[in-house]
mmCIF file of C-alpha atoms in Angstrom:
data_model
loop_
_atom_site.group_PDB
_atom_site.id
_atom_site.type_symbol
_atom_site.label_atom_id
_atom_site.label_comp_id
_atom_site.label_asym_id
_atom_site.label_seq_id
_atom_site.Cartn_x
_atom_site.Cartn_y
_atom_site.Cartn_z
ATOM 1 C CA LEU A 1 113.542 88.884 79.438
ATOM 2 C CA GLU A 2 110.128 90.453 79.170
ATOM 3 C CA ASP A 3 107.119 88.127 78.915
ATOM 4 C CA TYR A 4 104.980 89.935 76.349
ATOM 5 C CA GLU A 5 102.590 86.977 76.015
ATOM 6 C CA SER A 6 101.058 87.990 79.342
ATOM 7 C CA ALA A 7 100.713 91.676 78.361
ATOM 8 C CA PRO A 8 97.163 92.912 78.881
ATOM 9 C CA SER A 9 94.933 93.988 76.033
ATOM 10 C CA ASP A 10 93.667 97.520 75.550
ATOM 11 C CA HIS A 11 91.738 98.610 78.669
ATOM 12 C CA GLY A 12 90.824 102.025 77.320
ATOM 13 C CA ARG A 13 93.807 103.832 78.816
ATOM 14 C CA PRO A 14 96.918 105.000 76.955
ATOM 15 C CA TYR A 15 99.403 103.213 79.235
ATOM 16 C CA TYR A 16 100.035 100.180 81.423
ATOM 17 C CA ILE A 17 102.373 100.494 84.420
ATOM 18 C CA LYS A 18 104.629 97.729 85.750
ATOM 19 C CA VAL A 19 106.397 98.072 89.120
ATOM 20 C CA ASN A 20 109.267 95.657 89.774
ATOM 21 C CA ARG A 21 109.745 95.372 93.558
ATOM 22 C CA ILE A 22 113.083 93.557 93.345
ATOM 23 C CA GLN A 23 114.709 96.051 90.973
ATOM 24 C CA ASN A 24 112.796 99.140 92.199
ATOM 25 C CA VAL A 25 111.939 100.125 88.648
ATOM 26 C CA VAL A 26 108.685 101.405 87.148
ATOM 27 C CA THR A 27 108.243 100.760 83.416
ATOM 28 C CA ILE A 28 105.477 102.365 81.363
ATOM 29 C CA TYR A 29 104.068 100.546 78.312
ATOM 30 C CA ALA A 30 101.923 101.769 75.414
ATOM 31 C CA LEU A 31 99.734 99.799 73.023
ATOM 32 C CA ASP A 32 101.165 97.963 70.024
ATOM 33 C CA GLU A 33 99.348 97.540 66.698
ATOM 34 C CA ALA A 34 97.646 94.388 67.997
ATOM 35 C CA GLY A 35 96.113 96.269 70.946
ATOM 36 C CA GLN A 36 98.404 94.916 73.667
ATOM 37 C CA TYR A 37 100.644 96.871 76.028
ATOM 38 C CA THR A 38 104.050 95.717 74.748
ATOM 39 C CA VAL A 39 105.712 98.985 73.670
ATOM 40 C CA PRO A 40 108.064 100.238 76.410
ATOM 41 C CA VAL A 41 107.855 104.021 76.719
ATOM 42 C CA LYS A 42 109.678 105.067 79.870
ATOM 43 C CA ALA A 43 111.524 103.616 82.871
ATOM 44 C CA MET A 44 111.786 105.289 86.275
ATOM 45 C CA VAL A 45 113.745 104.390 89.362
ATOM 46 C CA CYS A 46 111.551 104.080 92.460
ATOM 47 C CA SER A 47 111.531 102.936 96.065
ATOM 48 C CA THR A 48 109.076 100.215 97.009
ATOM 49 C CA GLY A 49 108.302 98.940 100.495
ATOM 50 C CA LYS A 50 110.917 97.697 102.915
ATOM 51 C CA ASP A 51 110.745 93.931 103.483
ATOM 52 C CA LEU A 52 108.593 93.583 100.337
ATOM 53 C CA GLY A 53 105.931 95.763 101.998
ATOM 54 C CA THR A 54 104.442 96.775 98.653
ATOM 55 C CA PRO A 55 101.759 94.216 97.697
ATOM 56 C CA THR A 56 102.026 92.280 94.436
ATOM 57 C CA GLY A 57 99.127 91.937 92.043
ATOM 58 C CA THR A 58 97.275 93.853 89.370
ATOM 59 C CA PHE A 59 95.410 97.012 90.359
ATOM 60 C CA ARG A 60 93.686 100.024 88.780
ATOM 61 C CA THR A 61 94.640 103.562 89.700
ATOM 62 C CA ALA A 62 91.945 105.606 91.416
ATOM 63 C CA ASP A 63 91.911 109.082 92.977
ATOM 64 C CA LYS A 64 94.837 111.482 92.934
ATOM 65 C CA HIS A 65 95.902 114.591 94.841
ATOM 66 C CA ASP A 66 98.525 117.300 94.317
ATOM 67 C CA TRP A 67 99.677 116.814 97.924
ATOM 68 C CA SER A 68 98.829 114.053 100.373
ATOM 69 C CA TYR A 69 99.519 113.526 104.057
ATOM 70 C CA LEU A 70 101.447 110.266 104.383
ATOM 71 C CA GLU A 71 102.186 107.658 107.030
ATOM 72 C CA GLY A 72 104.942 108.927 109.306
ATOM 73 C CA GLY A 73 103.676 112.512 109.412
ATOM 74 C CA VAL A 74 105.167 113.625 106.089
ATOM 75 C CA TYR A 75 103.750 114.767 102.740
ATOM 76 C CA GLY A 76 104.017 113.532 99.172
ATOM 77 C CA GLN A 77 103.418 115.367 95.926
ATOM 78 C CA TYR A 78 101.281 113.920 93.137
ATOM 79 C CA ALA A 79 99.841 111.110 95.235
ATOM 80 C CA TYR A 80 97.959 108.641 93.055
ATOM 81 C CA ARG A 81 96.136 105.699 94.630
ATOM 82 C CA ILE A 82 97.111 102.232 93.416
ATOM 83 C CA ASP A 83 95.114 100.232 95.982
ATOM 84 C CA GLY A 84 93.927 101.016 99.520
ATOM 85 C CA SER A 85 96.683 102.958 101.263
ATOM 86 C CA ILE A 86 99.269 102.099 98.567
ATOM 87 C CA LEU A 87 100.083 105.112 96.392
ATOM 88 C CA PHE A 88 102.467 106.387 93.776
ATOM 89 C CA HIS A 89 103.899 109.604 95.242
ATOM 90 C CA SER A 90 107.024 111.730 95.361
ATOM 91 C CA VAL A 91 109.803 111.180 97.823
ATOM 92 C CA PRO A 92 108.437 112.617 101.098
ATOM 93 C CA TYR A 93 108.606 116.208 102.236
ATOM 94 C CA TYR A 94 108.745 117.298 105.887
ATOM 95 C CA ILE A 95 105.889 119.757 105.288
ATOM 96 C CA ARG A 96 103.753 120.828 102.298
ATOM 97 C CA ASP A 97 106.560 122.946 100.925
ATOM 98 C CA LYS A 98 108.622 122.144 97.824
ATOM 99 C CA ALA A 99 111.721 123.434 99.632
ATOM 100 C CA ARG A 100 111.475 120.804 102.385
ATOM 101 C CA LEU A 101 112.303 117.560 100.550
ATOM 102 C CA GLU A 102 113.626 114.742 102.734
ATOM 103 C CA THR A 103 116.930 114.502 100.898
ATOM 104 C CA GLU A 104 118.020 111.416 102.824
ATOM 105 C CA GLU A 105 114.905 109.636 101.547
ATOM 106 C CA TYR A 106 115.485 110.904 98.018
ATOM 107 C CA ASN A 107 118.956 109.359 98.148
ATOM 108 C CA GLN A 108 117.326 105.967 98.775
ATOM 109 C CA LEU A 109 115.605 105.895 95.383
ATOM 110 C CA GLY A 110 116.427 102.591 93.740
ATOM 111 C CA THR A 111 116.224 100.690 97.030
ATOM 112 C CA SER A 112 113.361 99.290 99.075
ATOM 113 C CA ALA A 113 112.849 102.186 101.488
ATOM 114 C CA SER A 114 109.153 103.078 101.760
ATOM 115 C CA LEU A 115 106.440 101.883 104.114
ATOM 116 C CA GLY A 116 104.644 100.273 101.156
ATOM 117 C CA CYS A 117 103.981 103.027 98.649
ATOM 118 C CA VAL A 118 105.890 103.482 95.398
ATOM 119 C CA ARG A 119 108.085 106.571 95.770
ATOM 120 C CA LEU A 120 109.421 108.385 92.732
ATOM 121 C CA ALA A 121 111.282 111.574 91.853
ATOM 122 C CA VAL A 122 108.813 114.436 91.470
ATOM 123 C CA SER A 123 109.274 114.660 87.689
ATOM 124 C CA ASP A 124 108.553 110.934 87.295
ATOM 125 C CA VAL A 125 105.487 110.755 89.524
ATOM 126 C CA LYS A 126 104.135 113.920 87.881
ATOM 127 C CA TRP A 127 104.487 112.189 84.499
ATOM 128 C CA ILE A 128 102.310 109.314 85.755
ATOM 129 C CA TYR A 129 99.885 111.771 87.401
ATOM 130 C CA ASP A 130 99.512 113.771 84.164
ATOM 131 C CA ASN A 131 99.524 110.956 81.589
ATOM 132 C CA CYS A 132 97.847 107.945 83.203
ATOM 133 C CA PRO A 133 94.131 108.512 83.830
ATOM 134 C CA ALA A 134 92.181 106.842 86.626
ATOM 135 C CA GLY A 135 91.622 103.186 85.849
ATOM 136 C CA THR A 136 95.134 102.626 84.455
ATOM 137 C CA LEU A 137 96.310 99.066 85.105
ATOM 138 C CA VAL A 138 99.277 98.689 87.454
ATOM 139 C CA LYS A 139 101.070 95.359 87.854
ATOM 140 C CA ILE A 140 103.352 95.033 90.884
ATOM 141 C CA TYR A 141 105.625 91.999 90.645
ATOM 142 C CA ASP A 142 109.050 90.560 91.455
ATOM 143 C CA SER A 143 111.771 89.893 88.894
ATOM 144 C CA ASP A 144 115.550 89.982 88.628
ATOM 145 C CA TYR A 145 115.115 91.437 85.122
ATOM 146 C CA PRO A 146 114.866 95.249 85.433
ATOM 147 C CA GLY A 147 112.924 95.646 82.182
ATOM 148 C CA PRO A 148 113.643 96.612 78.584
ATOM 149 C CA PHE A 149 115.320 99.930 79.516
ATOM 150 C CA GLY A 150 117.255 98.556 82.482
ATOM 151 C CA LYS A 151 117.382 100.381 85.793
ATOM 152 C CA PRO A 152 117.750 104.157 85.419
ATOM 153 C CA GLY A 153 120.501 105.852 87.374
ATOM 154 C CA VAL A 154 119.891 108.412 90.096
ATOM 155 C CA GLU A 155 121.775 111.648 90.631
ATOM 156 C CA TYR A 156 121.967 111.758 94.413
ATOM 157 C CA ILE A 157 121.834 114.932 96.482
ATOM 158 C CA ASP A 158 124.726 116.055 98.664
ATOM 159 C CA THR A 159 122.953 116.305 102.021
ATOM 160 C CA ALA A 160 125.662 118.687 103.309
ATOM 161 C CA ASP A 161 124.810 121.213 100.574
ATOM 162 C CA GLU A 162 122.770 124.133 101.912
ATOM 163 C CA ARG A 163 120.414 123.743 98.937
ATOM 164 C CA ALA A 164 119.755 120.056 99.705
ATOM 165 C CA GLY A 165 116.022 120.555 100.287
ATOM 166 C CA TRP A 166 115.572 121.731 96.715
ATOM 167 C CA PHE A 167 116.002 119.360 93.835
ATOM 168 C CA ARG A 168 115.903 120.077 90.150
ATOM 169 C CA LYS A 169 116.271 117.109 87.871
ATOM 170 C CA LEU A 170 119.464 117.715 85.936
ATOM 171 C CA ALA A 171 119.224 114.724 83.656
ATOM 172 C CA GLU A 172 117.557 115.208 80.301
ATOM 173 C CA GLU A 173 113.890 114.116 80.195
ATOM 174 C CA THR A 174 113.192 111.076 78.068
#
């Protein structure tokens, strides 16, 4: 279960982000009446680094970019720096073109598949990009417990479909 005794106090930002490397889940928390981040708001499935390549610890978000060139010669939308070269970003695209999503990589959401960054569906990373200002605390940790909302499901893309490069989230936004 969640250890709310270790929840941070108000750091002047609306949310606190927790990334569970074992479960590949991002959970967003808001402040409670006592000024601690214990109110779960949203859970998102993600892909963290292969072989636990995403570092653990507590970090503060920094700069962000609509598009960013990534390791491996690909691009990510809504890249938001967690620490050093570790970012939140979308599943990679072959080029800076929303029609060129790497569908095979998208279909790995929920598994450890990145080179260290935290990959998310575009709608999820855009939510973080839009709602979590620079300086937001991010805790990256390991746990068998997926969090208060569990691990969200993923609607995978049929890579044989001619529209596979495009993806529109069909599930209702929470």
